[in-house]
Amino acid sequence: MTQTTDFLAPARLGRLALPNHLVMAPLTRNRAEADGTPTDLMVTHYAERASAGLIIAEGSTPNAAGQTYPDITAIHTDRHTAGWRQVTDAVRAAGGRMFLQLQHGGRVSHPATTGLTPVAPSAIPLPETIFTPGGHRPAAVPREMTADDIRATIADFAAAARRAVEAGFEGVEVHSANGMLLHQFLADNTNRRTDGYGGSAARRVRFAAEVTEAVADAIGADRVGIRVSPASTVNGVLEEDTGALYAALLDRLKGLDLAYLHLVRSDPGAGWYRRIRADWPGTLIGNPDLTGLTTEAVTRAAREMLAAGADLVALGRPFLANPDLVERLRLGAPLNPVRDRYFMYVGGAAGYNDYPALDRQPSSDSMVARDGARVA
């Protein structure tokens, strides 16, 4: 891509022409049906945000064991595929483009949610409680994946990618971040294996690489991105060798000619960010760690991200609270504040589809009154 700090200028992502450099980041919001099928609420939610250069839809599980929390989306049955098709049709009709994130929770799961024992690289439980249909519960000890489990899970990711294309997505993002299954294989505190998938950094990256390779084989590498979160400790992961780990992963992946590499909470001043940008030959999506959710803060962060070598900028909460975020940033208009009370586990339109666009913005007094009525 041609380097620019104008995030509102047109861009390209492989074969896709994008109207701007802004990406709506994947955000789990627990608004699916109990079986993982997308709902009408989600059709509305994503269609209203179709002005993003690209939408990456929330993490969807490639099999039943991969489910993390109640009411998250999935992509392993015909019903899931048909539900997602309604979403992509609506977004495309509104002029948008979508990828779907493929996410397996690994140990970030619970039998009370799935009816299954969680699986993970090693039998090491999540060091915190996890939300289930019955509320927060102590984490379950996962079952260490066998060689057969690994092969079957790789095949499930590839099948999910094919379903995603059938459902109308332009491509998929392999989720290897935030302490989910692929990240659990990467991190040495969650991967104590002694076989070919554990030990050295080169062996710990093998599972993530094989999943990505299988997905690329299934639908074409130009339809596949991967998301990573170097140095993240989310969901109890800890990398003692971040530099060597991601150098090894990129060595496995950079010859595939993937659509993009997506870096969570990208800090342009971090050594790992500069090394990855220098080493990655393709499109890089930077996800800035925002210091504020004002128009000025988001604009500044997006420009800094592009100036530091990112090709596209992924934003989460700004898009969540502002269906017309692109237009607000273009005009310098104020942003809606995020109401964390309705962020997850609550269902319904509140905090999801009731954020107003500029042309239907209520006064600040009525907004406070309306929110106060809900909280009460």
Coordinates of C-alpha atoms in Angstrom, one line a residue:
M1 CA 0.0 0.0 0.0
T2 CA 1.0 3.6 -0.5
Q3 CA 1.9 5.1 2.9
T4 CA -0.3 7.9 4.1
T5 CA -1.6 9.4 7.3
D6 CA -4.9 10.3 5.7
F7 CA -7.1 7.5 7.2
L8 CA -10.1 8.7 5.3
A9 CA -8.4 8.3 1.9
P10 CA -9.3 5.2 -0.2
A11 CA -7.2 2.1 0.3
R12 CA -6.7 -1.4 -1.0
L13 CA -6.6 -4.8 0.7
G14 CA -5.5 -7.3 -2.0
R15 CA -8.3 -7.5 -4.5
L16 CA -10.6 -5.3 -2.4
A17 CA -11.0 -1.6 -2.9
L18 CA -11.7 0.1 0.4
P19 CA -13.3 3.5 0.8
N20 CA -11.0 4.4 3.7
H21 CA -8.2 3.0 5.9
L22 CA -10.5 2.3 8.9
V23 CA -11.3 -1.3 10.0
M24 CA -14.1 -2.2 12.4
A25 CA -12.3 -4.6 14.8
P26 CA -13.9 -7.9 15.9
L27 CA -15.9 -7.4 19.1
T28 CA -17.7 -10.2 21.0
R29 CA -21.0 -8.9 22.1
N30 CA -23.0 -12.0 23.0
R31 CA -26.1 -11.2 20.8
A32 CA -26.3 -14.5 18.9
E33 CA -28.9 -17.3 19.6
A34 CA -28.0 -20.0 22.1
D35 CA -26.8 -22.2 19.3
G36 CA -24.5 -19.6 17.8
T37 CA -26.7 -18.4 15.0
P38 CA -26.6 -14.6 14.2
T39 CA -29.8 -12.7 15.0
D40 CA -31.7 -9.8 13.4
L41 CA -30.0 -7.5 15.9
M42 CA -26.7 -8.4 14.4
V43 CA -28.0 -7.8 10.9
T44 CA -28.9 -4.2 11.9
H45 CA -25.7 -3.7 13.9
Y46 CA -23.3 -4.5 11.1
A47 CA -25.3 -2.9 8.3
E48 CA -25.3 0.4 10.2
R49 CA -21.5 0.3 10.3
A50 CA -21.0 -0.5 6.6
S51 CA -19.1 2.7 6.0
A52 CA -16.0 1.2 7.6
G53 CA -13.3 0.4 5.1
L54 CA -13.6 -3.2 6.2
I55 CA -15.6 -4.9 9.0
I56 CA -14.1 -7.9 10.7
A57 CA -17.0 -9.7 12.3
E58 CA -16.8 -11.0 15.9
G59 CA -15.1 -14.3 16.7
S60 CA -17.1 -17.3 15.5
T61 CA -16.3 -20.8 16.7
P62 CA -15.3 -23.5 14.2
N63 CA -16.7 -26.3 16.4
A64 CA -18.8 -26.8 19.5
A65 CA -15.8 -27.3 21.8
G66 CA -14.5 -23.9 20.8
Q67 CA -17.3 -21.9 22.3
T68 CA -16.1 -19.4 24.9
Y69 CA -19.2 -17.7 26.4
P70 CA -23.0 -18.0 26.1
D71 CA -24.6 -16.5 23.0
I72 CA -21.5 -16.0 20.9
T73 CA -21.5 -16.8 17.2
A74 CA -20.5 -20.0 15.4
I75 CA -19.8 -21.1 11.9
H76 CA -20.0 -24.9 11.8
T77 CA -23.6 -25.7 10.8
D78 CA -25.9 -24.9 7.9
R79 CA -28.0 -22.8 10.2
H80 CA -25.0 -20.7 11.2
T81 CA -24.1 -20.2 7.6
A82 CA -27.6 -19.1 6.6
G83 CA -27.7 -16.7 9.6
W84 CA -24.4 -15.1 8.6
R85 CA -25.6 -14.8 5.0
Q86 CA -28.3 -12.4 6.2
V87 CA -25.7 -10.3 7.8
T88 CA -23.3 -10.1 4.8
D89 CA -26.2 -9.5 2.4
A90 CA -27.3 -6.5 4.5
V91 CA -23.8 -5.1 4.8
R92 CA -23.1 -5.6 1.1
A93 CA -26.4 -3.8 0.2
A94 CA -25.2 -0.9 2.4
G95 CA -21.9 -0.8 0.5
G96 CA -19.7 -2.6 3.0
R97 CA -17.2 -5.5 3.0
M98 CA -16.7 -8.1 5.7
F99 CA -14.2 -10.7 7.0
L100 CA -15.2 -13.2 9.7
Q101 CA -12.9 -13.9 12.6
L102 CA -12.5 -17.7 13.4
Q103 CA -12.0 -18.1 17.1
H104 CA -11.6 -21.3 19.2
G105 CA -11.5 -20.6 23.0
G106 CA -9.5 -23.6 24.1
R107 CA -9.4 -23.5 27.9
V108 CA -11.5 -20.3 27.8
S109 CA -14.7 -22.3 27.9
H110 CA -16.8 -24.3 30.4
P111 CA -18.9 -27.5 30.4
A112 CA -21.8 -25.4 31.8
T113 CA -21.8 -23.6 28.5
T114 CA -20.9 -26.2 25.9
G115 CA -21.6 -29.6 27.7
L116 CA -18.0 -30.5 26.8
T117 CA -14.7 -30.5 28.6
P118 CA -12.6 -27.7 27.3
V119 CA -9.5 -28.6 25.3
A120 CA -6.1 -26.9 25.4
P121 CA -2.4 -27.6 24.6
S122 CA -1.9 -28.6 28.2
A123 CA -4.1 -29.4 31.2
I124 CA -3.7 -26.0 32.8
P125 CA -6.9 -24.1 33.7
L126 CA -7.7 -20.5 33.2
P127 CA -6.5 -18.7 36.4
E128 CA -9.8 -16.9 36.8
T129 CA -13.6 -17.4 36.8
I130 CA -15.5 -17.6 33.5
F131 CA -19.0 -16.5 32.6
T132 CA -21.5 -19.2 31.9
P133 CA -25.3 -19.4 31.5
G134 CA -25.4 -19.7 35.3
G135 CA -23.1 -16.8 36.0
H136 CA -19.4 -16.7 36.8
R137 CA -17.9 -20.1 37.8
P138 CA -14.4 -21.4 38.5
A139 CA -12.6 -22.4 35.3
A140 CA -12.6 -26.1 34.4
V141 CA -9.3 -28.0 33.9
P142 CA -9.0 -28.5 30.2
R143 CA -8.1 -31.8 28.5
E144 CA -4.7 -31.8 26.8
M145 CA -5.3 -32.2 23.1
T146 CA -4.1 -35.4 21.4
A147 CA -2.6 -35.5 18.0
D148 CA -6.0 -36.6 16.6
D149 CA -7.6 -33.6 18.4
I150 CA -5.1 -31.3 16.7
R151 CA -5.7 -32.7 13.3
A152 CA -9.5 -32.5 13.7
T153 CA -9.4 -28.9 15.0
I154 CA -7.2 -27.8 12.0
A155 CA -9.8 -29.5 9.7
D156 CA -12.6 -27.7 11.5
F157 CA -10.9 -24.3 11.0
A158 CA -10.6 -25.0 7.2
A159 CA -14.2 -26.2 7.0
A160 CA -15.4 -23.0 8.9
A161 CA -13.5 -20.9 6.4
R162 CA -15.2 -22.5 3.5
R163 CA -18.6 -21.9 5.2
A164 CA -17.7 -18.3 5.8
V165 CA -17.1 -17.8 2.0
E166 CA -20.4 -19.6 1.4
A167 CA -22.0 -17.2 3.8
G168 CA -20.8 -14.2 1.8
F169 CA -17.7 -13.0 3.6
E170 CA -14.8 -11.7 1.6
G171 CA -12.4 -13.7 3.8
V172 CA -11.6 -14.8 7.3
E173 CA -9.3 -13.8 10.2
V174 CA -7.6 -16.5 12.1
H175 CA -7.7 -15.5 15.8
S176 CA -4.3 -16.3 17.4
A177 CA -4.5 -13.6 20.1
N178 CA -5.9 -12.7 23.5
G179 CA -5.3 -16.0 25.2
M180 CA -7.5 -18.1 22.9
L181 CA -6.6 -21.6 21.7
L182 CA -3.9 -20.7 19.2
H183 CA -2.4 -18.2 21.6
Q184 CA -2.4 -20.8 24.3
F185 CA -0.1 -22.9 22.0
L186 CA 2.2 -19.9 21.5
A187 CA 2.6 -19.0 25.1
D188 CA 5.0 -21.1 27.2
N189 CA 3.0 -20.8 30.4
T190 CA 0.0 -22.5 28.8
N191 CA 1.9 -24.9 26.5
R192 CA 4.0 -27.5 28.4
R193 CA 3.9 -30.1 25.7
T194 CA 6.9 -32.2 24.9
D195 CA 5.9 -33.3 21.4
G196 CA 6.3 -31.4 18.1
Y197 CA 3.8 -28.7 19.3
G198 CA 5.7 -27.6 22.4
G199 CA 9.0 -26.6 23.8
S200 CA 11.0 -24.2 21.5
A201 CA 9.4 -21.2 19.9
A202 CA 9.6 -22.9 16.5
R203 CA 7.5 -25.8 17.8
R204 CA 5.0 -23.7 19.8
V205 CA 4.1 -21.7 16.6
R206 CA 3.4 -24.9 14.7
F207 CA -0.3 -25.2 15.5
A208 CA -1.1 -21.6 14.7
A209 CA 0.9 -21.9 11.5
E210 CA -0.8 -25.2 10.4
V211 CA -4.3 -23.8 11.1
T212 CA -3.5 -20.7 9.0
E213 CA -2.0 -22.8 6.2
A214 CA -5.0 -25.1 6.1
V215 CA -7.4 -22.1 6.0
A216 CA -5.4 -20.6 3.2
D217 CA -5.4 -23.9 1.3
A218 CA -9.2 -24.0 1.8
I219 CA -10.2 -20.6 0.5
G220 CA -7.0 -18.9 -0.9
A221 CA -4.4 -17.0 1.0
D222 CA -5.6 -13.6 -0.3
R223 CA -8.8 -14.2 1.7
V224 CA -7.0 -15.0 5.0
G225 CA -5.7 -12.7 7.7
I226 CA -4.3 -13.6 11.1
R227 CA -4.6 -11.7 14.4
V228 CA -1.9 -11.8 17.1
S229 CA -1.3 -10.0 20.4
P230 CA 2.4 -10.0 21.2
A231 CA 3.2 -9.6 24.9
S232 CA -0.5 -9.7 25.9
T233 CA -1.4 -11.3 29.2
V234 CA -5.2 -11.5 28.5
N235 CA -6.8 -14.7 29.8
G236 CA -3.7 -15.6 31.8
V237 CA -1.2 -16.2 29.0
L238 CA 2.4 -15.2 29.5
E239 CA 5.1 -15.2 26.8
E240 CA 8.7 -15.3 28.1
D241 CA 10.2 -15.0 24.6
T242 CA 7.9 -12.6 22.6
G243 CA 10.6 -11.5 20.2
A244 CA 11.7 -15.1 19.2
L245 CA 8.2 -16.4 19.3
Y246 CA 6.8 -13.9 16.7
A247 CA 9.9 -14.1 14.6
A248 CA 9.4 -17.8 14.3
L249 CA 5.6 -17.4 13.5
L250 CA 6.3 -14.8 10.8
D251 CA 9.0 -17.0 9.3
R252 CA 6.3 -19.7 8.9
L253 CA 3.6 -17.3 7.5
K254 CA 5.2 -14.6 5.4
G255 CA 5.7 -16.9 2.4
L256 CA 1.9 -17.5 2.2
D257 CA 1.1 -14.1 0.9
L258 CA -1.8 -13.7 3.4
A259 CA -4.3 -10.8 3.1
Y260 CA -3.0 -9.2 6.3
L261 CA -1.4 -9.4 9.8
H262 CA -3.5 -7.8 12.5
L263 CA -1.7 -6.6 15.6
V264 CA -3.8 -6.1 18.8
R265 CA -3.0 -3.0 20.9
S266 CA -0.2 -1.9 18.6
D267 CA 2.2 0.4 20.3
P268 CA 4.4 2.1 17.6
G269 CA 7.0 2.8 20.3
A270 CA 7.3 -0.9 21.3
G271 CA 10.3 -2.8 20.1
W272 CA 8.2 -5.8 19.1
Y273 CA 6.0 -3.6 16.9
R274 CA 8.9 -2.2 15.0
R275 CA 10.5 -5.6 14.5
I276 CA 7.2 -7.1 13.2
R277 CA 6.6 -4.2 10.9
A278 CA 10.1 -4.5 9.5
D279 CA 9.8 -8.3 9.1
W280 CA 6.3 -8.6 7.7
P281 CA 6.2 -8.1 3.9
G282 CA 2.5 -7.7 3.5
T283 CA -0.4 -5.6 4.7
L284 CA -0.4 -4.8 8.5
I285 CA -3.5 -3.7 10.4
G286 CA -2.6 -1.7 13.5
N287 CA -5.0 -1.6 16.4
P288 CA -4.0 1.4 18.6
D289 CA -4.4 1.3 22.3
L290 CA -6.6 4.4 22.6
T291 CA -6.0 6.9 25.4
G292 CA -9.4 8.4 25.0
L293 CA -12.6 7.9 23.0
T294 CA -12.9 11.5 21.7
T295 CA -12.8 12.6 18.1
E296 CA -9.4 14.2 18.7
A297 CA -7.9 11.1 20.4
V298 CA -9.1 8.7 17.7
T299 CA -7.9 10.9 14.9
R300 CA -4.5 11.3 16.5
A301 CA -4.2 7.6 17.1
A302 CA -5.2 6.7 13.6
R303 CA -2.7 9.1 12.1
E304 CA 0.1 8.0 14.4
M305 CA -0.6 4.3 13.5
L306 CA -0.3 4.9 9.8
A307 CA 2.8 7.1 10.2
A308 CA 4.4 4.2 12.1
G309 CA 4.0 1.9 9.1
A310 CA 0.5 0.3 9.5
D311 CA -1.5 0.1 6.3
L312 CA -4.9 0.0 7.9
V313 CA -6.2 1.0 11.4
A314 CA -8.6 -1.2 13.4
L315 CA -10.9 0.4 15.9
G316 CA -13.2 -1.4 18.3
R317 CA -15.2 0.7 20.7
P318 CA -15.3 3.8 18.6
F319 CA -17.2 1.8 15.9
L320 CA -19.3 0.1 18.6
A321 CA -20.7 3.4 19.9
N322 CA -20.8 5.3 16.6
P323 CA -22.5 3.6 13.6
D324 CA -21.5 6.6 11.6
L325 CA -17.9 6.8 12.9
V326 CA -16.4 7.5 9.5
E327 CA -18.6 10.5 9.0
R328 CA -18.1 11.9 12.5
L329 CA -14.3 11.7 12.0
R330 CA -14.7 13.4 8.6
L331 CA -16.7 16.3 10.1
G332 CA -14.8 16.5 13.4
A333 CA -18.1 15.8 15.2
P334 CA -18.2 14.5 18.8
L335 CA -18.4 10.8 19.4
N336 CA -21.0 8.9 21.4
P337 CA -19.6 7.6 24.7
V338 CA -19.4 3.8 25.2
R339 CA -21.8 2.5 27.8
D340 CA -19.9 -0.4 29.3
R341 CA -22.9 -1.4 31.4
Y342 CA -24.4 -2.9 28.2
F343 CA -21.1 -4.2 26.6
M344 CA -21.5 -8.0 27.2
Y345 CA -23.7 -10.7 28.6
V346 CA -26.9 -8.6 28.6
G347 CA -28.4 -9.2 25.1
G348 CA -31.0 -7.0 23.5
A349 CA -30.6 -3.7 21.6
A350 CA -29.5 -1.7 24.6
G351 CA -25.9 -0.7 24.2
Y352 CA -25.8 -2.4 20.8
N353 CA -28.2 -0.9 18.3
D354 CA -29.4 2.2 20.1
Y355 CA -26.3 4.4 19.7
P356 CA -27.6 7.3 17.5
A357 CA -26.1 8.6 14.3
L358 CA -25.6 12.3 13.9
D359 CA -28.9 12.8 12.0
R360 CA -30.8 11.3 14.9
Q361 CA -28.7 12.5 17.8
P362 CA -30.7 13.4 20.9
S363 CA -29.8 16.2 23.2
S364 CA -27.3 15.4 25.9
D365 CA -30.0 15.9 28.5
S366 CA -32.4 13.4 26.9
M367 CA -29.5 11.0 26.5
V368 CA -28.7 11.1 30.2
A369 CA -32.4 10.8 31.1
R370 CA -32.8 7.8 28.8
D371 CA -29.7 6.0 30.1
G372 CA -30.7 6.8 33.6
A373 CA -34.1 5.2 33.1
R374 CA -32.4 2.0 31.8
V375 CA -30.0 1.8 34.7
A376 CA -32.8 2.2 37.1

